Amino acid sequence: MGKHITQQYADFISLVEIEIRPENKKFVNHFIYTVRAIKILIISWVVIIGTLEIVNIWGMTNWINALSVDVYYILLILPPLCLFLLLYVYRYNKTIKIINILTQDCDVVKFLELYSYLMSDAKPWNNYWGVFYYNLGKGLLAAGRIEDAEKVQSLIAKYCTNTWGQFYYEMIAIELAGYKKNYEEMEAHCQKASFVQNGLQLKTPLRSRYMEIMQYPHFVQLSNKGEYQELYNLLSQYEAKAQSMAAKVSKNFYLYKIALLLGNGEKAKEHKAFVIQNGGSLWYRSVMMTEIPEA
């Protein structure tokens, strides 16, 4: 992009390889340049109004005195407020659109390209680096890139040392331990996450994700005890309440495996078909296509 990048981003691209296609660079660049253009308009308006105010104070013009107080303040405040609102809505909608590429479209490859390239424009003092790394970690896990997710986790520990950073670190650690089937470590990280989140105000959907992750040790206990029907019923409830397609795909992946353990071939076929049809480029679909035999 022809600009200086932050150390946070430099460390990321040195550790994690993501090849970004030209069309995805174009999408992100358009987003970034539009945000900058709106910011320039806001600054320009403030400068214009400020300049005219100075000129009026010096007595070079009496244009302000010719206006009513209401009209003057409308001209002073309304345009930048409208531009601020436009900036917020535009930035929010575009960011959600990128997130939805992972959560709703299940296109983890495109998500990683767009989101990692978007990070190149973040400022070094940006308080959202914990969120950036966390979302990238989730994306890498969804792609089955476990080692790369661990590298992102190390960046959270390096750059995000506040309470939020600790929380995101533990959230990634729980999922990493689950992928590795290290259940003792997973439970330990659940306890740490529970302690850290006490001082935070979690908003949906992060709170929902946190509440679900805290159930992982219970899922493992049910599996170890052979209580597969109870585990199946519990996961089915979570699947029914899942807000994103990616979450539904992951639940159906595990419901498929449990259905096989229960000897319910018909249910297993249903879950497998769901994952294959909706899984996009998620790790769950790749595993289902290549490693798991037909039910």
PDB file of C-alpha atoms in Angstrom:
ATOM      1  CA  MET A   1       0.000   0.000   0.000  1.00  0.00           C
ATOM      2  CA  GLY A   2       3.041   2.204  -0.173  1.00  0.00           C
ATOM      3  CA  LYS A   3       3.084   3.268   3.449  1.00  0.00           C
ATOM      4  CA  HIS A   4       4.835   2.544   6.701  1.00  0.00           C
ATOM      5  CA  ILE A   5       3.388  -0.433   8.562  1.00  0.00           C
ATOM      6  CA  THR A   6       3.287  -0.926  12.297  1.00  0.00           C
ATOM      7  CA  GLN A   7       5.509  -3.333  14.179  1.00  0.00           C
ATOM      8  CA  GLN A   8       2.403  -5.273  15.215  1.00  0.00           C
ATOM      9  CA  TYR A   9       1.554  -5.900  11.567  1.00  0.00           C
ATOM     10  CA  ALA A  10       5.167  -6.480  10.537  1.00  0.00           C
ATOM     11  CA  ASP A  11       5.480  -9.202  13.162  1.00  0.00           C
ATOM     12  CA  PHE A  12       2.264 -10.800  11.977  1.00  0.00           C
ATOM     13  CA  ILE A  13       3.232 -11.021   8.295  1.00  0.00           C
ATOM     14  CA  SER A  14       6.684 -12.296   9.254  1.00  0.00           C
ATOM     15  CA  LEU A  15       5.122 -15.184  11.196  1.00  0.00           C
ATOM     16  CA  VAL A  16       1.989 -16.016   9.211  1.00  0.00           C
ATOM     17  CA  GLU A  17       1.945 -16.422   5.446  1.00  0.00           C
ATOM     18  CA  ILE A  18      -1.228 -15.230   3.747  1.00  0.00           C
ATOM     19  CA  GLU A  19      -1.198 -14.625   0.010  1.00  0.00           C
ATOM     20  CA  ILE A  20      -3.598 -11.793  -0.765  1.00  0.00           C
ATOM     21  CA  ARG A  21      -5.200 -11.758  -4.188  1.00  0.00           C
ATOM     22  CA  PRO A  22      -5.377  -8.437  -6.114  1.00  0.00           C
ATOM     23  CA  GLU A  23      -9.173  -8.218  -5.998  1.00  0.00           C
ATOM     24  CA  ASN A  24      -9.135  -8.463  -2.205  1.00  0.00           C
ATOM     25  CA  LYS A  25      -6.441  -5.797  -1.941  1.00  0.00           C
ATOM     26  CA  LYS A  26      -8.606  -3.593  -4.144  1.00  0.00           C
ATOM     27  CA  PHE A  27     -11.623  -4.103  -1.870  1.00  0.00           C
ATOM     28  CA  VAL A  28      -9.681  -3.179   1.276  1.00  0.00           C
ATOM     29  CA  ASN A  29      -7.939  -0.221  -0.373  1.00  0.00           C
ATOM     30  CA  HIS A  30     -11.287   1.189  -1.469  1.00  0.00           C
ATOM     31  CA  PHE A  31     -12.538   0.859   2.097  1.00  0.00           C
ATOM     32  CA  ILE A  32      -9.459   2.549   3.571  1.00  0.00           C
ATOM     33  CA  TYR A  33      -9.407   5.405   1.048  1.00  0.00           C
ATOM     34  CA  THR A  34     -13.125   6.080   1.498  1.00  0.00           C
ATOM     35  CA  VAL A  35     -12.644   6.341   5.280  1.00  0.00           C
ATOM     36  CA  ARG A  36      -9.747   8.746   4.729  1.00  0.00           C
ATOM     37  CA  ALA A  37     -11.801  10.847   2.319  1.00  0.00           C
ATOM     38  CA  ILE A  38     -14.606  11.235   4.869  1.00  0.00           C
ATOM     39  CA  LYS A  39     -12.075  12.202   7.541  1.00  0.00           C
ATOM     40  CA  ILE A  40     -10.592  14.821   5.204  1.00  0.00           C
ATOM     41  CA  LEU A  41     -14.067  16.273   4.613  1.00  0.00           C
ATOM     42  CA  ILE A  42     -14.630  16.532   8.367  1.00  0.00           C
ATOM     43  CA  ILE A  43     -11.274  18.238   8.940  1.00  0.00           C
ATOM     44  CA  SER A  44     -11.807  20.550   5.948  1.00  0.00           C
ATOM     45  CA  TRP A  45     -15.170  21.707   7.248  1.00  0.00           C
ATOM     46  CA  VAL A  46     -13.750  22.415  10.697  1.00  0.00           C
ATOM     47  CA  VAL A  47     -10.869  24.361   9.133  1.00  0.00           C
ATOM     48  CA  ILE A  48     -13.232  26.384   6.941  1.00  0.00           C
ATOM     49  CA  ILE A  49     -15.520  27.281   9.836  1.00  0.00           C
ATOM     50  CA  GLY A  50     -12.541  28.065  12.069  1.00  0.00           C
ATOM     51  CA  THR A  51     -10.988  30.304   9.425  1.00  0.00           C
ATOM     52  CA  LEU A  52     -14.217  32.207   8.879  1.00  0.00           C
ATOM     53  CA  GLU A  53     -14.595  32.634  12.648  1.00  0.00           C
ATOM     54  CA  ILE A  54     -11.096  34.115  12.891  1.00  0.00           C
ATOM     55  CA  VAL A  55     -11.791  36.424   9.964  1.00  0.00           C
ATOM     56  CA  ASN A  56     -14.993  37.564  11.624  1.00  0.00           C
ATOM     57  CA  ILE A  57     -13.222  38.253  14.933  1.00  0.00           C
ATOM     58  CA  TRP A  58     -10.695  40.410  13.095  1.00  0.00           C
ATOM     59  CA  GLY A  59     -13.586  42.424  11.718  1.00  0.00           C
ATOM     60  CA  MET A  60     -12.823  41.632   8.092  1.00  0.00           C
ATOM     61  CA  THR A  61     -16.371  40.362   7.556  1.00  0.00           C
ATOM     62  CA  ASN A  62     -19.628  40.416   9.434  1.00  0.00           C
ATOM     63  CA  TRP A  63     -21.155  37.322   7.824  1.00  0.00           C
ATOM     64  CA  ILE A  64     -21.567  35.560  11.181  1.00  0.00           C
ATOM     65  CA  ASN A  65     -23.328  38.541  12.729  1.00  0.00           C
ATOM     66  CA  ALA A  66     -25.722  38.529   9.796  1.00  0.00           C
ATOM     67  CA  LEU A  67     -26.831  35.004  10.697  1.00  0.00           C
ATOM     68  CA  SER A  68     -29.114  34.033  13.510  1.00  0.00           C
ATOM     69  CA  VAL A  69     -27.539  32.085  16.354  1.00  0.00           C
ATOM     70  CA  ASP A  70     -29.507  28.955  15.419  1.00  0.00           C
ATOM     71  CA  VAL A  71     -28.421  29.039  11.783  1.00  0.00           C
ATOM     72  CA  TYR A  72     -24.814  29.661  12.763  1.00  0.00           C
ATOM     73  CA  TYR A  73     -24.647  26.660  15.073  1.00  0.00           C
ATOM     74  CA  ILE A  74     -26.427  24.477  12.545  1.00  0.00           C
ATOM     75  CA  LEU A  75     -23.761  25.378   9.977  1.00  0.00           C
ATOM     76  CA  LEU A  76     -21.059  24.846  12.551  1.00  0.00           C
ATOM     77  CA  ILE A  77     -22.173  21.547  14.060  1.00  0.00           C
ATOM     78  CA  LEU A  78     -24.568  19.684  11.747  1.00  0.00           C
ATOM     79  CA  PRO A  79     -22.290  18.954   8.725  1.00  0.00           C
ATOM     80  CA  PRO A  80     -19.397  17.435  10.736  1.00  0.00           C
ATOM     81  CA  LEU A  81     -21.874  15.481  12.871  1.00  0.00           C
ATOM     82  CA  CYS A  82     -23.476  14.046   9.740  1.00  0.00           C
ATOM     83  CA  LEU A  83     -20.046  13.165   8.378  1.00  0.00           C
ATOM     84  CA  PHE A  84     -19.059  11.509  11.668  1.00  0.00           C
ATOM     85  CA  LEU A  85     -22.263   9.464  11.514  1.00  0.00           C
ATOM     86  CA  LEU A  86     -21.553   8.544   7.898  1.00  0.00           C
ATOM     87  CA  LEU A  87     -18.011   7.506   8.841  1.00  0.00           C
ATOM     88  CA  TYR A  88     -19.225   5.332  11.722  1.00  0.00           C
ATOM     89  CA  VAL A  89     -21.960   3.616   9.704  1.00  0.00           C
ATOM     90  CA  TYR A  90     -19.730   3.044   6.677  1.00  0.00           C
ATOM     91  CA  ARG A  91     -16.837   1.659   8.709  1.00  0.00           C
ATOM     92  CA  TYR A  92     -19.134  -0.535  10.823  1.00  0.00           C
ATOM     93  CA  ASN A  93     -20.999  -1.980   7.825  1.00  0.00           C
ATOM     94  CA  LYS A  94     -17.821  -2.749   5.893  1.00  0.00           C
ATOM     95  CA  THR A  95     -16.186  -4.380   8.907  1.00  0.00           C
ATOM     96  CA  ILE A  96     -19.280  -6.504   9.559  1.00  0.00           C
ATOM     97  CA  LYS A  97     -19.315  -7.476   5.890  1.00  0.00           C
ATOM     98  CA  ILE A  98     -15.744  -8.772   6.196  1.00  0.00           C
ATOM     99  CA  ILE A  99     -16.541 -10.638   9.427  1.00  0.00           C
ATOM    100  CA  ASN A 100     -19.625 -12.178   7.802  1.00  0.00           C
ATOM    101  CA  ILE A 101     -17.451 -13.632   5.063  1.00  0.00           C
ATOM    102  CA  LEU A 102     -16.153 -15.964   7.775  1.00  0.00           C
ATOM    103  CA  THR A 103     -19.184 -16.353  10.023  1.00  0.00           C
ATOM    104  CA  GLN A 104     -21.976 -16.501   7.410  1.00  0.00           C
ATOM    105  CA  ASP A 105     -20.326 -17.352   4.068  1.00  0.00           C
ATOM    106  CA  CYS A 106     -17.788 -19.727   5.666  1.00  0.00           C
ATOM    107  CA  ASP A 107     -15.137 -18.478   3.218  1.00  0.00           C
ATOM    108  CA  VAL A 108     -12.204 -18.502   5.619  1.00  0.00           C
ATOM    109  CA  VAL A 109      -9.621 -18.046   2.859  1.00  0.00           C
ATOM    110  CA  LYS A 110     -11.153 -14.776   1.656  1.00  0.00           C
ATOM    111  CA  PHE A 111     -11.697 -13.596   5.227  1.00  0.00           C
ATOM    112  CA  LEU A 112      -8.043 -14.089   6.150  1.00  0.00           C
ATOM    113  CA  GLU A 113      -6.922 -12.189   3.061  1.00  0.00           C
ATOM    114  CA  LEU A 114      -9.241  -9.230   3.633  1.00  0.00           C
ATOM    115  CA  TYR A 115      -8.868  -8.983   7.391  1.00  0.00           C
ATOM    116  CA  SER A 116      -5.095  -9.395   7.487  1.00  0.00           C
ATOM    117  CA  TYR A 117      -4.675  -6.747   4.775  1.00  0.00           C
ATOM    118  CA  LEU A 118      -7.054  -4.403   6.609  1.00  0.00           C
ATOM    119  CA  MET A 119      -4.796  -4.672   9.668  1.00  0.00           C
ATOM    120  CA  SER A 120      -1.992  -3.037   7.687  1.00  0.00           C
ATOM    121  CA  ASP A 121      -3.781   0.308   8.094  1.00  0.00           C
ATOM    122  CA  ALA A 122      -4.198   0.073  11.879  1.00  0.00           C
ATOM    123  CA  LYS A 123      -2.217   2.516  14.021  1.00  0.00           C
ATOM    124  CA  PRO A 124       0.383   1.258  16.526  1.00  0.00           C
ATOM    125  CA  TRP A 125      -1.514   2.772  19.464  1.00  0.00           C
ATOM    126  CA  ASN A 126      -4.849   1.314  18.331  1.00  0.00           C
ATOM    127  CA  ASN A 127      -6.628  -0.298  21.278  1.00  0.00           C
ATOM    128  CA  TYR A 128      -8.184  -2.839  18.965  1.00  0.00           C
ATOM    129  CA  TRP A 129      -5.067  -4.892  18.271  1.00  0.00           C
ATOM    130  CA  GLY A 130      -6.348  -7.520  20.692  1.00  0.00           C
ATOM    131  CA  VAL A 131      -9.546  -7.783  18.630  1.00  0.00           C
ATOM    132  CA  PHE A 132      -7.547  -7.885  15.374  1.00  0.00           C
ATOM    133  CA  TYR A 133      -5.341 -10.723  16.567  1.00  0.00           C
ATOM    134  CA  TYR A 134      -8.258 -12.589  18.149  1.00  0.00           C
ATOM    135  CA  ASN A 135     -10.329 -12.507  14.950  1.00  0.00           C
ATOM    136  CA  LEU A 136      -7.346 -13.608  12.906  1.00  0.00           C
ATOM    137  CA  GLY A 137      -6.683 -16.395  15.394  1.00  0.00           C
ATOM    138  CA  LYS A 138     -10.287 -17.565  15.045  1.00  0.00           C
ATOM    139  CA  GLY A 139      -9.963 -17.470  11.275  1.00  0.00           C
ATOM    140  CA  LEU A 140      -6.748 -19.468  11.303  1.00  0.00           C
ATOM    141  CA  LEU A 141      -8.318 -22.064  13.603  1.00  0.00           C
ATOM    142  CA  ALA A 142     -11.336 -22.272  11.297  1.00  0.00           C
ATOM    143  CA  ALA A 143      -8.902 -22.948   8.452  1.00  0.00           C
ATOM    144  CA  GLY A 144      -7.179 -25.679  10.458  1.00  0.00           C
ATOM    145  CA  ARG A 145      -3.930 -23.688  10.650  1.00  0.00           C
ATOM    146  CA  ILE A 146      -3.168 -24.546  14.255  1.00  0.00           C
ATOM    147  CA  GLU A 147       0.516 -23.556  14.277  1.00  0.00           C
ATOM    148  CA  ASP A 148      -0.286 -20.169  12.745  1.00  0.00           C
ATOM    149  CA  ALA A 149      -3.011 -19.594  15.345  1.00  0.00           C
ATOM    150  CA  GLU A 150      -0.406 -20.258  18.040  1.00  0.00           C
ATOM    151  CA  LYS A 151       1.836 -17.617  16.473  1.00  0.00           C
ATOM    152  CA  VAL A 152      -0.991 -15.072  16.612  1.00  0.00           C
ATOM    153  CA  GLN A 153      -1.587 -16.028  20.217  1.00  0.00           C
ATOM    154  CA  SER A 154       2.053 -15.170  20.953  1.00  0.00           C
ATOM    155  CA  LEU A 155       1.497 -11.730  19.401  1.00  0.00           C
ATOM    156  CA  ILE A 156      -1.465 -11.133  21.724  1.00  0.00           C
ATOM    157  CA  ALA A 157       0.815 -11.909  24.671  1.00  0.00           C
ATOM    158  CA  LYS A 158       3.476  -9.550  23.276  1.00  0.00           C
ATOM    159  CA  TYR A 159       1.411  -6.510  22.331  1.00  0.00           C
ATOM    160  CA  CYS A 160      -1.905  -6.789  24.194  1.00  0.00           C
ATOM    161  CA  THR A 161      -0.983  -6.843  27.871  1.00  0.00           C
ATOM    162  CA  ASN A 162      -4.134  -5.260  29.295  1.00  0.00           C
ATOM    163  CA  THR A 163      -7.107  -7.200  30.645  1.00  0.00           C
ATOM    164  CA  TRP A 164      -8.773  -7.454  27.249  1.00  0.00           C
ATOM    165  CA  GLY A 165      -5.569  -8.828  25.768  1.00  0.00           C
ATOM    166  CA  GLN A 166      -5.392 -11.464  28.496  1.00  0.00           C
ATOM    167  CA  PHE A 167      -8.998 -12.426  27.816  1.00  0.00           C
ATOM    168  CA  TYR A 168      -8.445 -12.830  24.065  1.00  0.00           C
ATOM    169  CA  TYR A 169      -5.291 -14.833  24.773  1.00  0.00           C
ATOM    170  CA  GLU A 170      -7.199 -17.275  26.974  1.00  0.00           C
ATOM    171  CA  MET A 171     -10.060 -17.595  24.473  1.00  0.00           C
ATOM    172  CA  ILE A 172      -7.626 -18.634  21.739  1.00  0.00           C
ATOM    173  CA  ALA A 173      -5.754 -20.886  24.193  1.00  0.00           C
ATOM    174  CA  ILE A 174      -8.958 -22.784  25.062  1.00  0.00           C
ATOM    175  CA  GLU A 175      -9.691 -23.524  21.419  1.00  0.00           C
ATOM    176  CA  LEU A 176      -6.082 -24.476  20.697  1.00  0.00           C
ATOM    177  CA  ALA A 177      -6.115 -26.945  23.584  1.00  0.00           C
ATOM    178  CA  GLY A 178      -9.362 -28.403  22.257  1.00  0.00           C
ATOM    179  CA  TYR A 179      -7.911 -28.903  18.773  1.00  0.00           C
ATOM    180  CA  LYS A 180      -4.896 -30.634  20.333  1.00  0.00           C
ATOM    181  CA  LYS A 181      -7.118 -32.731  22.637  1.00  0.00           C
ATOM    182  CA  ASN A 182      -5.163 -31.409  25.625  1.00  0.00           C
ATOM    183  CA  TYR A 183      -8.166 -31.308  27.917  1.00  0.00           C
ATOM    184  CA  GLU A 184      -6.368 -30.579  31.181  1.00  0.00           C
ATOM    185  CA  GLU A 185      -4.792 -27.506  29.626  1.00  0.00           C
ATOM    186  CA  MET A 186      -8.149 -26.513  28.176  1.00  0.00           C
ATOM    187  CA  GLU A 187      -9.806 -26.603  31.585  1.00  0.00           C
ATOM    188  CA  ALA A 188      -6.966 -24.562  33.101  1.00  0.00           C
ATOM    189  CA  HIS A 189      -7.401 -21.868  30.453  1.00  0.00           C
ATOM    190  CA  CYS A 190     -11.176 -21.892  31.029  1.00  0.00           C
ATOM    191  CA  GLN A 191     -10.540 -21.080  34.683  1.00  0.00           C
ATOM    192  CA  LYS A 192      -8.169 -18.249  33.726  1.00  0.00           C
ATOM    193  CA  ALA A 193     -10.640 -16.835  31.212  1.00  0.00           C
ATOM    194  CA  SER A 194     -13.386 -16.939  33.823  1.00  0.00           C
ATOM    195  CA  PHE A 195     -11.205 -15.002  36.256  1.00  0.00           C
ATOM    196  CA  VAL A 196     -10.125 -12.393  33.680  1.00  0.00           C
ATOM    197  CA  GLN A 197     -13.611 -11.718  32.275  1.00  0.00           C
ATOM    198  CA  ASN A 198     -14.952 -10.673  35.692  1.00  0.00           C
ATOM    199  CA  GLY A 199     -13.582  -7.184  35.111  1.00  0.00           C
ATOM    200  CA  LEU A 200     -14.893  -6.882  31.548  1.00  0.00           C
ATOM    201  CA  GLN A 201     -18.195  -5.944  29.968  1.00  0.00           C
ATOM    202  CA  LEU A 202     -18.652  -8.574  27.270  1.00  0.00           C
ATOM    203  CA  LYS A 203     -21.103  -7.792  24.509  1.00  0.00           C
ATOM    204  CA  THR A 204     -22.960 -10.147  22.217  1.00  0.00           C
ATOM    205  CA  PRO A 205     -21.771 -12.141  20.282  1.00  0.00           C
ATOM    206  CA  LEU A 206     -18.520 -12.306  22.278  1.00  0.00           C
ATOM    207  CA  ARG A 207     -20.390 -13.085  25.492  1.00  0.00           C
ATOM    208  CA  SER A 208     -22.307 -15.876  23.771  1.00  0.00           C
ATOM    209  CA  ARG A 209     -19.069 -17.314  22.464  1.00  0.00           C
ATOM    210  CA  TYR A 210     -17.489 -17.084  25.902  1.00  0.00           C
ATOM    211  CA  MET A 211     -20.446 -18.810  27.576  1.00  0.00           C
ATOM    212  CA  GLU A 212     -20.280 -21.646  25.058  1.00  0.00           C
ATOM    213  CA  ILE A 213     -16.522 -22.106  25.360  1.00  0.00           C
ATOM    214  CA  MET A 214     -16.889 -22.382  29.123  1.00  0.00           C
ATOM    215  CA  GLN A 215     -18.945 -25.531  28.478  1.00  0.00           C
ATOM    216  CA  TYR A 216     -16.077 -27.311  26.683  1.00  0.00           C
ATOM    217  CA  PRO A 217     -14.831 -29.137  29.813  1.00  0.00           C
ATOM    218  CA  HIS A 218     -18.383 -30.375  30.416  1.00  0.00           C
ATOM    219  CA  PHE A 219     -18.582 -31.667  26.841  1.00  0.00           C
ATOM    220  CA  VAL A 220     -15.339 -33.565  27.408  1.00  0.00           C
ATOM    221  CA  GLN A 221     -16.618 -35.051  30.671  1.00  0.00           C
ATOM    222  CA  LEU A 222     -19.766 -36.328  28.982  1.00  0.00           C
ATOM    223  CA  SER A 223     -17.694 -37.850  26.184  1.00  0.00           C
ATOM    224  CA  ASN A 224     -15.270 -39.522  28.596  1.00  0.00           C
ATOM    225  CA  LYS A 225     -18.189 -41.008  30.545  1.00  0.00           C
ATOM    226  CA  GLY A 226     -19.729 -42.350  27.347  1.00  0.00           C
ATOM    227  CA  GLU A 227     -22.867 -40.257  27.844  1.00  0.00           C
ATOM    228  CA  TYR A 228     -23.179 -39.620  24.121  1.00  0.00           C
ATOM    229  CA  GLN A 229     -26.944 -39.133  24.008  1.00  0.00           C
ATOM    230  CA  GLU A 230     -26.799 -36.334  26.584  1.00  0.00           C
ATOM    231  CA  LEU A 231     -23.867 -34.798  24.727  1.00  0.00           C
ATOM    232  CA  TYR A 232     -25.779 -35.050  21.442  1.00  0.00           C
ATOM    233  CA  ASN A 233     -28.841 -33.386  22.957  1.00  0.00           C
ATOM    234  CA  LEU A 234     -26.761 -30.576  24.465  1.00  0.00           C
ATOM    235  CA  LEU A 235     -24.895 -29.858  21.227  1.00  0.00           C
ATOM    236  CA  SER A 236     -28.188 -29.947  19.320  1.00  0.00           C
ATOM    237  CA  GLN A 237     -29.477 -27.164  21.558  1.00  0.00           C
ATOM    238  CA  TYR A 238     -26.405 -25.065  20.849  1.00  0.00           C
ATOM    239  CA  GLU A 239     -26.743 -25.759  17.125  1.00  0.00           C
ATOM    240  CA  ALA A 240     -30.359 -24.617  17.142  1.00  0.00           C
ATOM    241  CA  LYS A 241     -29.409 -21.344  18.885  1.00  0.00           C
ATOM    242  CA  ALA A 242     -26.308 -20.650  16.774  1.00  0.00           C
ATOM    243  CA  GLN A 243     -26.478 -17.258  15.055  1.00  0.00           C
ATOM    244  CA  SER A 244     -23.844 -17.860  12.386  1.00  0.00           C
ATOM    245  CA  MET A 245     -23.531 -20.469   9.673  1.00  0.00           C
ATOM    246  CA  ALA A 246     -19.938 -21.191  10.693  1.00  0.00           C
ATOM    247  CA  ALA A 247     -21.138 -22.055  14.203  1.00  0.00           C
ATOM    248  CA  LYS A 248     -23.833 -24.324  12.804  1.00  0.00           C
ATOM    249  CA  VAL A 249     -21.284 -26.073  10.607  1.00  0.00           C
ATOM    250  CA  SER A 250     -18.959 -26.726  13.549  1.00  0.00           C
ATOM    251  CA  LYS A 251     -21.829 -28.091  15.652  1.00  0.00           C
ATOM    252  CA  ASN A 252     -23.000 -30.366  12.844  1.00  0.00           C
ATOM    253  CA  PHE A 253     -19.443 -31.649  12.455  1.00  0.00           C
ATOM    254  CA  TYR A 254     -19.361 -32.857  16.046  1.00  0.00           C
ATOM    255  CA  LEU A 255     -22.996 -33.994  15.981  1.00  0.00           C
ATOM    256  CA  TYR A 256     -22.033 -36.201  13.035  1.00  0.00           C
ATOM    257  CA  LYS A 257     -19.276 -37.862  15.043  1.00  0.00           C
ATOM    258  CA  ILE A 258     -21.520 -38.369  18.060  1.00  0.00           C
ATOM    259  CA  ALA A 259     -24.340 -39.755  15.897  1.00  0.00           C
ATOM    260  CA  LEU A 260     -21.927 -42.381  14.597  1.00  0.00           C
ATOM    261  CA  LEU A 261     -21.026 -43.325  18.172  1.00  0.00           C
ATOM    262  CA  LEU A 262     -24.740 -43.686  18.909  1.00  0.00           C
ATOM    263  CA  GLY A 263     -25.148 -45.900  15.858  1.00  0.00           C
ATOM    264  CA  ASN A 264     -27.602 -43.461  14.255  1.00  0.00           C
ATOM    265  CA  GLY A 265     -26.516 -43.585  10.627  1.00  0.00           C
ATOM    266  CA  GLU A 266     -29.414 -41.532   9.291  1.00  0.00           C
ATOM    267  CA  LYS A 267     -28.711 -38.624  11.624  1.00  0.00           C
ATOM    268  CA  ALA A 268     -25.011 -38.884  10.839  1.00  0.00           C
ATOM    269  CA  LYS A 269     -25.749 -38.564   7.115  1.00  0.00           C
ATOM    270  CA  GLU A 270     -27.889 -35.468   7.752  1.00  0.00           C
ATOM    271  CA  HIS A 271     -25.135 -33.747   9.740  1.00  0.00           C
ATOM    272  CA  LYS A 272     -22.483 -34.687   7.217  1.00  0.00           C
ATOM    273  CA  ALA A 273     -24.574 -33.355   4.323  1.00  0.00           C
ATOM    274  CA  PHE A 274     -25.068 -30.073   6.186  1.00  0.00           C
ATOM    275  CA  VAL A 275     -21.323 -29.617   6.710  1.00  0.00           C
ATOM    276  CA  ILE A 276     -20.468 -30.446   3.100  1.00  0.00           C
ATOM    277  CA  GLN A 277     -23.192 -28.195   1.703  1.00  0.00           C
ATOM    278  CA  ASN A 278     -22.551 -25.168   3.945  1.00  0.00           C
ATOM    279  CA  GLY A 279     -18.959 -25.536   5.164  1.00  0.00           C
ATOM    280  CA  GLY A 280     -17.297 -23.500   2.411  1.00  0.00           C
ATOM    281  CA  SER A 281     -13.535 -23.522   2.988  1.00  0.00           C
ATOM    282  CA  LEU A 282     -13.785 -24.240   6.713  1.00  0.00           C
ATOM    283  CA  TRP A 283     -11.552 -26.913   8.215  1.00  0.00           C
ATOM    284  CA  TYR A 284     -14.604 -28.965   9.217  1.00  0.00           C
ATOM    285  CA  ARG A 285     -15.689 -29.448   5.616  1.00  0.00           C
ATOM    286  CA  SER A 286     -12.163 -30.297   4.485  1.00  0.00           C
ATOM    287  CA  VAL A 287     -11.887 -32.985   7.149  1.00  0.00           C
ATOM    288  CA  MET A 288     -15.340 -34.321   6.333  1.00  0.00           C
ATOM    289  CA  MET A 289     -14.448 -34.580   2.634  1.00  0.00           C
ATOM    290  CA  THR A 290     -11.039 -36.196   3.014  1.00  0.00           C
ATOM    291  CA  GLU A 291     -10.630 -37.952   6.354  1.00  0.00           C
ATOM    292  CA  ILE A 292     -14.016 -39.147   7.561  1.00  0.00           C
ATOM    293  CA  PRO A 293     -15.503 -42.114   5.708  1.00  0.00           C
ATOM    294  CA  GLU A 294     -19.081 -42.127   4.505  1.00  0.00           C
ATOM    295  CA  ALA A 295     -21.622 -42.849   7.207  1.00  0.00           C
TER     296      ALA A 295
END
